[in-house]
PDB file of C-alpha atoms in Angstrom:
ATOM      1  CA  MET A   2     -75.383 -16.713   0.076  1.00 62.00           C
ATOM      2  CA  VAL A   3     -75.252 -16.838  -3.962  1.00 63.00           C
ATOM      3  CA  LYS A   4     -78.550 -15.143  -3.957  1.00 71.00           C
ATOM      4  CA  ARG A   5     -77.249 -12.683  -1.494  1.00 71.00           C
ATOM      5  CA  MET A   6     -74.658 -11.946  -4.211  1.00 65.00           C
ATOM      6  CA  GLN A   7     -76.852 -11.787  -7.027  1.00 66.00           C
ATOM      7  CA  ILE A   8     -79.260  -9.157  -4.993  1.00 71.00           C
ATOM      8  CA  LEU A   9     -76.114  -7.201  -4.148  1.00 64.00           C
ATOM      9  CA  CYS A  10     -74.981  -7.240  -7.706  1.00 60.00           C
ATOM     10  CA  LEU A  11     -78.115  -5.807  -8.776  1.00 64.00           C
ATOM     11  CA  VAL A  12     -78.122  -3.010  -6.230  1.00 65.00           C
ATOM     12  CA  LEU A  13     -74.761  -1.917  -7.094  1.00 61.00           C
ATOM     13  CA  SER A  14     -75.213  -2.039 -10.660  1.00 62.00           C
ATOM     14  CA  LEU A  15     -78.477   0.003 -10.239  1.00 60.00           C
ATOM     15  CA  LEU A  16     -76.738   2.571  -7.870  1.00 58.00           C
ATOM     16  CA  GLY A  17     -73.780   3.100 -10.513  1.00 52.00           C
ATOM     17  CA  SER A  18     -76.308   3.493 -13.567  1.00 47.00           C
ATOM     18  CA  GLY A  19     -76.877   7.030 -14.822  1.00 43.00           C
ATOM     19  CA  GLU A  20     -80.420   5.596 -16.596  1.00 42.00           C
ATOM     20  CA  VAL A  21     -81.603   5.458 -13.046  1.00 43.00           C
ATOM     21  CA  LEU A  22     -81.817   9.637 -13.253  1.00 44.00           C
ATOM     22  CA  ALA A  23     -82.439  10.031 -16.938  1.00 46.00           C
ATOM     23  CA  HIS A  24     -86.133  10.673 -16.804  1.00 61.00           C
ATOM     24  CA  LYS A  25     -85.889  13.008 -13.682  1.00 81.00           C
ATOM     25  CA  VAL A  26     -86.297  16.538 -15.358  1.00 86.00           C
ATOM     26  CA  LYS A  27     -85.311  19.830 -13.859  1.00 85.00           C
ATOM     27  CA  LEU A  28     -86.372  23.369 -14.593  1.00 87.00           C
ATOM     28  CA  PHE A  29     -83.926  26.519 -14.292  1.00 84.00           C
ATOM     29  CA  ALA A  30     -85.167  30.215 -14.944  1.00 84.00           C
ATOM     30  CA  VAL A  31     -83.194  33.553 -14.576  1.00 81.00           C
ATOM     31  CA  VAL A  32     -84.359  37.171 -14.896  1.00 80.00           C
ATOM     32  CA  GLU A  33     -81.894  39.306 -17.389  1.00 78.00           C
ATOM     33  CA  GLY A  34     -83.471  42.653 -17.775  1.00 75.00           C
ATOM     34  CA  GLU A  35     -86.810  42.298 -18.960  1.00 81.00           C
ATOM     35  CA  MET A  36     -87.012  38.992 -19.982  1.00 84.00           C
ATOM     36  CA  VAL A  37     -86.795  35.494 -18.585  1.00 86.00           C
ATOM     37  CA  LYS A  38     -84.250  33.441 -19.519  1.00 87.00           C
ATOM     38  CA  GLY A  39     -85.008  29.452 -18.607  1.00 88.00           C
ATOM     39  CA  TYR A  40     -83.677  25.951 -19.446  1.00 86.00           C
ATOM     40  CA  ALA A  41     -85.198  22.667 -19.103  1.00 87.00           C
ATOM     41  CA  TYR A  42     -82.935  18.990 -18.789  1.00 85.00           C
ATOM     42  CA  PHE A  43     -83.220  15.690 -17.626  1.00 84.00           C
ATOM     43  CA  VAL A  44     -80.996  14.779 -14.757  1.00 78.00           C
ATOM     44  CA  GLY A  45     -77.988  12.523 -16.208  1.00 70.00           C
ATOM     45  CA  GLY A  46     -79.526  13.127 -19.794  1.00 70.00           C
ATOM     46  CA  GLY A  47     -79.783  15.893 -21.919  1.00 83.00           C
ATOM     47  CA  PRO A  48     -82.021  19.044 -22.838  1.00 86.00           C
ATOM     48  CA  VAL A  49     -85.704  18.931 -22.915  1.00 88.00           C
ATOM     49  CA  VAL A  50     -86.432  19.953 -26.722  1.00 89.00           C
ATOM     50  CA  LYS A  51     -89.602  21.177 -27.598  1.00 90.00           C
ATOM     51  CA  GLY A  52     -91.107  20.783 -24.554  1.00 89.00           C
ATOM     52  CA  SER A  53     -94.171  22.941 -23.660  1.00 90.00           C
ATOM     53  CA  VAL A  54     -93.781  25.373 -20.502  1.00 92.00           C
ATOM     54  CA  GLN A  55     -96.884  26.774 -19.139  1.00 92.00           C
ATOM     55  CA  VAL A  56     -96.617  30.203 -17.266  1.00 92.00           C
ATOM     56  CA  LYS A  57     -98.231  30.498 -14.338  1.00 92.00           C
ATOM     57  CA  THR A  58     -99.484  33.240 -11.916  1.00 89.00           C
ATOM     58  CA  ALA A  59     -98.338  32.835  -8.348  1.00 86.00           C
ATOM     59  CA  ALA A  60    -102.033  32.083  -7.975  1.00 88.00           C
ATOM     60  CA  GLY A  61    -102.083  29.461 -10.210  1.00 88.00           C
ATOM     61  CA  GLN A  62    -103.686  30.861 -13.181  1.00 90.00           C
ATOM     62  CA  VAL A  63    -102.032  30.012 -16.809  1.00 90.00           C
ATOM     63  CA  ILE A  64    -101.207  33.092 -18.235  1.00 92.00           C
ATOM     64  CA  GLY A  65     -98.881  31.801 -21.481  1.00 90.00           C
ATOM     65  CA  GLU A  66     -96.744  29.151 -22.794  1.00 92.00           C
ATOM     66  CA  VAL A  67     -93.299  28.791 -24.576  1.00 92.00           C
ATOM     67  CA  VAL A  68     -91.691  26.176 -26.282  1.00 91.00           C
ATOM     68  CA  THR A  69     -88.120  25.006 -25.426  1.00 91.00           C
ATOM     69  CA  ASP A  70     -85.811  25.209 -28.462  1.00 92.00           C
ATOM     70  CA  GLY A  71     -83.209  22.624 -29.779  1.00 90.00           C
ATOM     71  CA  SER A  72     -80.896  22.865 -26.448  1.00 89.00           C
ATOM     72  CA  GLY A  73     -83.866  22.999 -23.847  1.00 88.00           C
ATOM     73  CA  GLN A  74     -83.809  26.716 -23.520  1.00 90.00           C
ATOM     74  CA  PHE A  75     -86.398  29.509 -23.613  1.00 93.00           C
ATOM     75  CA  LEU A  76     -87.370  32.771 -23.170  1.00 92.00           C
ATOM     76  CA  TYR A  77     -90.362  34.419 -21.707  1.00 91.00           C
ATOM     77  CA  PRO A  78     -91.146  38.490 -21.420  1.00 90.00           C
ATOM     78  CA  LYS A  79     -91.442  40.407 -18.420  1.00 83.00           C
ATOM     79  CA  GLY A  80     -95.621  41.263 -17.959  1.00 79.00           C
ATOM     80  CA  GLU A  81     -97.589  42.754 -15.289  1.00 80.00           C
ATOM     81  CA  GLN A  82     -96.829  40.107 -12.883  1.00 81.00           C
ATOM     82  CA  PRO A  83     -94.362  40.148 -10.281  1.00 85.00           C
ATOM     83  CA  VAL A  84     -94.108  36.407  -9.940  1.00 88.00           C
ATOM     84  CA  TYR A  85     -94.211  34.021 -12.342  1.00 89.00           C
ATOM     85  CA  VAL A  86     -94.659  30.439 -12.055  1.00 92.00           C
ATOM     86  CA  PHE A  87     -93.042  28.138 -15.095  1.00 93.00           C
ATOM     87  CA  GLU A  88     -94.290  24.538 -15.328  1.00 93.00           C
ATOM     88  CA  LEU A  89     -92.904  22.038 -17.719  1.00 92.00           C
ATOM     89  CA  VAL A  90     -94.708  18.579 -18.071  1.00 87.00           C
ATOM     90  CA  THR A  91     -93.014  15.939 -20.279  1.00 85.00           C
ATOM     91  CA  ALA A  92     -94.361  13.898 -22.726  1.00 82.00           C
ATOM     92  CA  ASP A  93     -93.964  10.786 -20.345  1.00 81.00           C
ATOM     93  CA  GLY A  94     -95.566  12.393 -17.571  1.00 82.00           C
ATOM     94  CA  HIS A  95     -92.459  13.747 -15.301  1.00 84.00           C
ATOM     95  CA  ARG A  96     -92.894  17.135 -14.118  1.00 89.00           C
ATOM     96  CA  ALA A  97     -91.011  20.237 -12.937  1.00 88.00           C
ATOM     97  CA  ASP A  98     -91.523  23.745 -11.841  1.00 89.00           C
ATOM     98  CA  TYR A  99     -89.655  27.125 -10.765  1.00 88.00           C
ATOM     99  CA  GLU A 100     -90.812  30.527  -9.561  1.00 87.00           C
ATOM    100  CA  VAL A 101     -89.371  33.735 -10.600  1.00 85.00           C
ATOM    101  CA  SER A 102     -89.320  36.951  -8.930  1.00 81.00           C
ATOM    102  CA  PHE A 103     -89.150  39.909 -10.922  1.00 71.00           C
ATOM    103  CA  VAL A 104     -87.135  42.513  -8.119  1.00 59.00           C
ATOM    104  CA  SER A 105     -86.568  45.784  -9.613  1.00 52.00           C
ATOM    105  CA  SER A 106     -82.585  46.785  -9.242  1.00 48.00           C
ATOM    106  CA  ARG A 107     -83.260  50.515 -10.585  1.00 51.00           C
ATOM    107  CA  VAL A 108     -82.612  53.273  -8.660  1.00 50.00           C
ATOM    108  CA  ASP A 109     -84.814  56.485  -9.297  1.00 53.00           C
ATOM    109  CA  VAL A 110     -82.067  58.394 -10.111  1.00 50.00           C
ATOM    110  CA  GLU A 111     -83.589  62.274 -10.000  1.00 52.00           C
ATOM    111  CA  ARG A 112     -85.211  61.139  -6.737  1.00 57.00           C
ATOM    112  CA  VAL A 113     -82.123  60.233  -5.092  1.00 52.00           C
ATOM    113  CA  ALA A 114     -80.575  62.992  -6.794  1.00 52.00           C
ATOM    114  CA  LYS A 115     -83.021  65.410  -5.125  1.00 52.00           C
ATOM    115  CA  SER A 116     -83.353  64.273  -1.992  1.00 52.00           C
ATOM    116  CA  GLU A 117     -79.827  63.276  -1.209  1.00 54.00           C
ATOM    117  CA  GLY A 118     -77.465  65.658  -3.212  1.00 54.00           C
ATOM    118  CA  VAL A 119     -75.024  62.538  -3.395  1.00 59.00           C
ATOM    119  CA  ILE A 120     -75.088  60.943  -6.593  1.00 60.00           C
ATOM    120  CA  SER A 121     -74.277  62.356  -9.901  1.00 65.00           C
ATOM    121  CA  GLY A 122     -75.746  61.144 -13.218  1.00 67.00           C
ATOM    122  CA  VAL A 123     -72.297  59.567 -14.031  1.00 68.00           C
ATOM    123  CA  GLU A 124     -71.989  57.669 -10.534  1.00 71.00           C
ATOM    124  CA  SER A 125     -75.587  56.561 -11.155  1.00 70.00           C
ATOM    125  CA  ARG A 126     -74.912  54.889 -14.535  1.00 73.00           C
ATOM    126  CA  TYR A 127     -71.784  53.542 -12.954  1.00 74.00           C
ATOM    127  CA  CYS A 128     -73.890  52.188 -10.347  1.00 76.00           C
ATOM    128  CA  GLN A 129     -76.258  50.813 -12.437  1.00 73.00           C
ATOM    129  CA  GLU A 130     -73.950  48.558 -14.927  1.00 75.00           C
ATOM    130  CA  GLU A 131     -72.300  47.336 -11.291  1.00 77.00           C
ATOM    131  CA  LEU A 132     -75.894  46.386 -10.293  1.00 75.00           C
ATOM    132  CA  GLY A 133     -75.988  44.666 -13.969  1.00 71.00           C
ATOM    133  CA  ARG A 134     -72.931  42.371 -13.570  1.00 75.00           C
ATOM    134  CA  LEU A 135     -73.490  41.689 -10.031  1.00 79.00           C
ATOM    135  CA  GLY A 136     -76.778  40.066 -11.272  1.00 71.00           C
ATOM    136  CA  GLN A 137     -75.156  38.475 -14.255  1.00 71.00           C
ATOM    137  CA  GLN A 138     -72.953  36.742 -11.272  1.00 76.00           C
ATOM    138  CA  ILE A 139     -75.309  35.876  -9.191  1.00 77.00           C
ATOM    139  CA  ALA A 140     -77.447  34.068 -12.134  1.00 71.00           C
ATOM    140  CA  GLU A 141     -74.212  32.475 -13.052  1.00 72.00           C
ATOM    141  CA  LEU A 142     -73.616  31.387  -9.459  1.00 77.00           C
ATOM    142  CA  GLN A 143     -77.274  30.061  -9.450  1.00 73.00           C
ATOM    143  CA  VAL A 144     -77.106  27.787 -12.997  1.00 68.00           C
ATOM    144  CA  GLN A 145     -73.895  26.352 -11.218  1.00 71.00           C
ATOM    145  CA  LEU A 146     -75.155  25.816  -7.785  1.00 74.00           C
ATOM    146  CA  ASN A 147     -78.101  24.146  -9.722  1.00 69.00           C
ATOM    147  CA  GLY A 148     -75.764  22.000 -11.825  1.00 68.00           C
ATOM    148  CA  TYR A 149     -73.730  20.574  -8.565  1.00 68.00           C
ATOM    149  CA  GLU A 150     -77.262  19.596  -6.714  1.00 65.00           C
ATOM    150  CA  ASP A 151     -78.213  17.311  -9.477  1.00 63.00           C
ATOM    151  CA  LYS A 152     -74.676  15.339  -9.807  1.00 64.00           C
ATOM    152  CA  VAL A 153     -74.670  11.686  -8.351  1.00 62.00           C
ATOM    153  CA  ARG A 154     -71.419  11.954  -6.478  1.00 68.00           C
ATOM    154  CA  TRP A 155     -68.875   9.391  -5.342  1.00 73.00           C
ATOM    155  CA  HIS A 156     -69.232  10.042  -1.349  1.00 74.00           C
ATOM    156  CA  ASP A 157     -72.806   9.983  -2.177  1.00 76.00           C
ATOM    157  CA  VAL A 158     -72.885   6.227  -3.876  1.00 79.00           C
ATOM    158  CA  LEU A 159     -70.507   4.606  -1.418  1.00 84.00           C
ATOM    159  CA  GLY A 160     -72.638   5.893   1.736  1.00 86.00           C
ATOM    160  CA  GLY A 161     -75.270   4.328   0.125  1.00 87.00           C
ATOM    161  CA  ILE A 162     -73.363   0.895  -0.317  1.00 90.00           C
ATOM    162  CA  GLY A 163     -72.228   1.324   3.175  1.00 90.00           C
ATOM    163  CA  TYR A 164     -75.933   1.486   4.208  1.00 90.00           C
ATOM    164  CA  ILE A 165     -77.230  -1.237   2.546  1.00 92.00           C
ATOM    165  CA  LEU A 166     -74.081  -3.649   3.642  1.00 91.00           C
ATOM    166  CA  GLY A 167     -74.740  -2.415   7.145  1.00 92.00           C
ATOM    167  CA  ILE A 168     -78.702  -3.429   6.877  1.00 92.00           C
ATOM    168  CA  MET A 169     -77.430  -6.908   5.433  1.00 91.00           C
ATOM    169  CA  GLY A 170     -74.759  -7.166   8.158  1.00 90.00           C
ATOM    170  CA  VAL A 171     -77.946  -6.589  11.125  1.00 90.00           C
ATOM    171  CA  ILE A 172     -80.028  -9.151   9.003  1.00 91.00           C
ATOM    172  CA  GLY A 173     -77.089 -11.767   8.801  1.00 89.00           C
ATOM    173  CA  TYR A 174     -76.850 -11.336  12.899  1.00 89.00           C
ATOM    174  CA  LEU A 175     -80.086 -11.913  13.496  1.00 89.00           C
ATOM    175  CA  LYS A 176     -80.486 -14.920  11.341  1.00 87.00           C
ATOM    176  CA  GLY A 177     -77.346 -16.647  13.044  1.00 86.00           C
ATOM    177  CA  ARG A 178     -79.043 -15.785  16.534  1.00 83.00           C
ATOM    178  CA  GLN A 179     -81.671 -18.445  15.930  1.00 75.00           C
TER     179      GLN A 179
END
């Protein structure tokens, strides 16, 4: 019985420890105008400082490389490719990648004005500003969602403890029948 309690205490201490996730690395990037702004961080820890991020095409061909700064952030300019894959491999071998697609939200003002006759130059500028603000809000929501997914929540921990106790109960029941 003492040995079982020791094992249970060990499992519970590991579940509550933030160090368990300290080396899981995450990479995230958003498109801002003609640049990709990204950051790399360790889940349960801090930013990946001076991490090398390879930039690849959708087919996997390496076309560039950037290094994260002191806060784990990096910038990469938009080129000719419609899709970029950013890949980070840390010195201890942990890997993360993130795919970014450049989708143009620019409206061809002259073409729309000539064909439809509905949008004036002022209205077009207003639409472009609104699209820019909307894009920024979406990027901020993506960052928040990504951070939320990385958190170990208490109900997850309690669910894991309940699962372990349930398995131990079944094993105890089966041993008691013998």
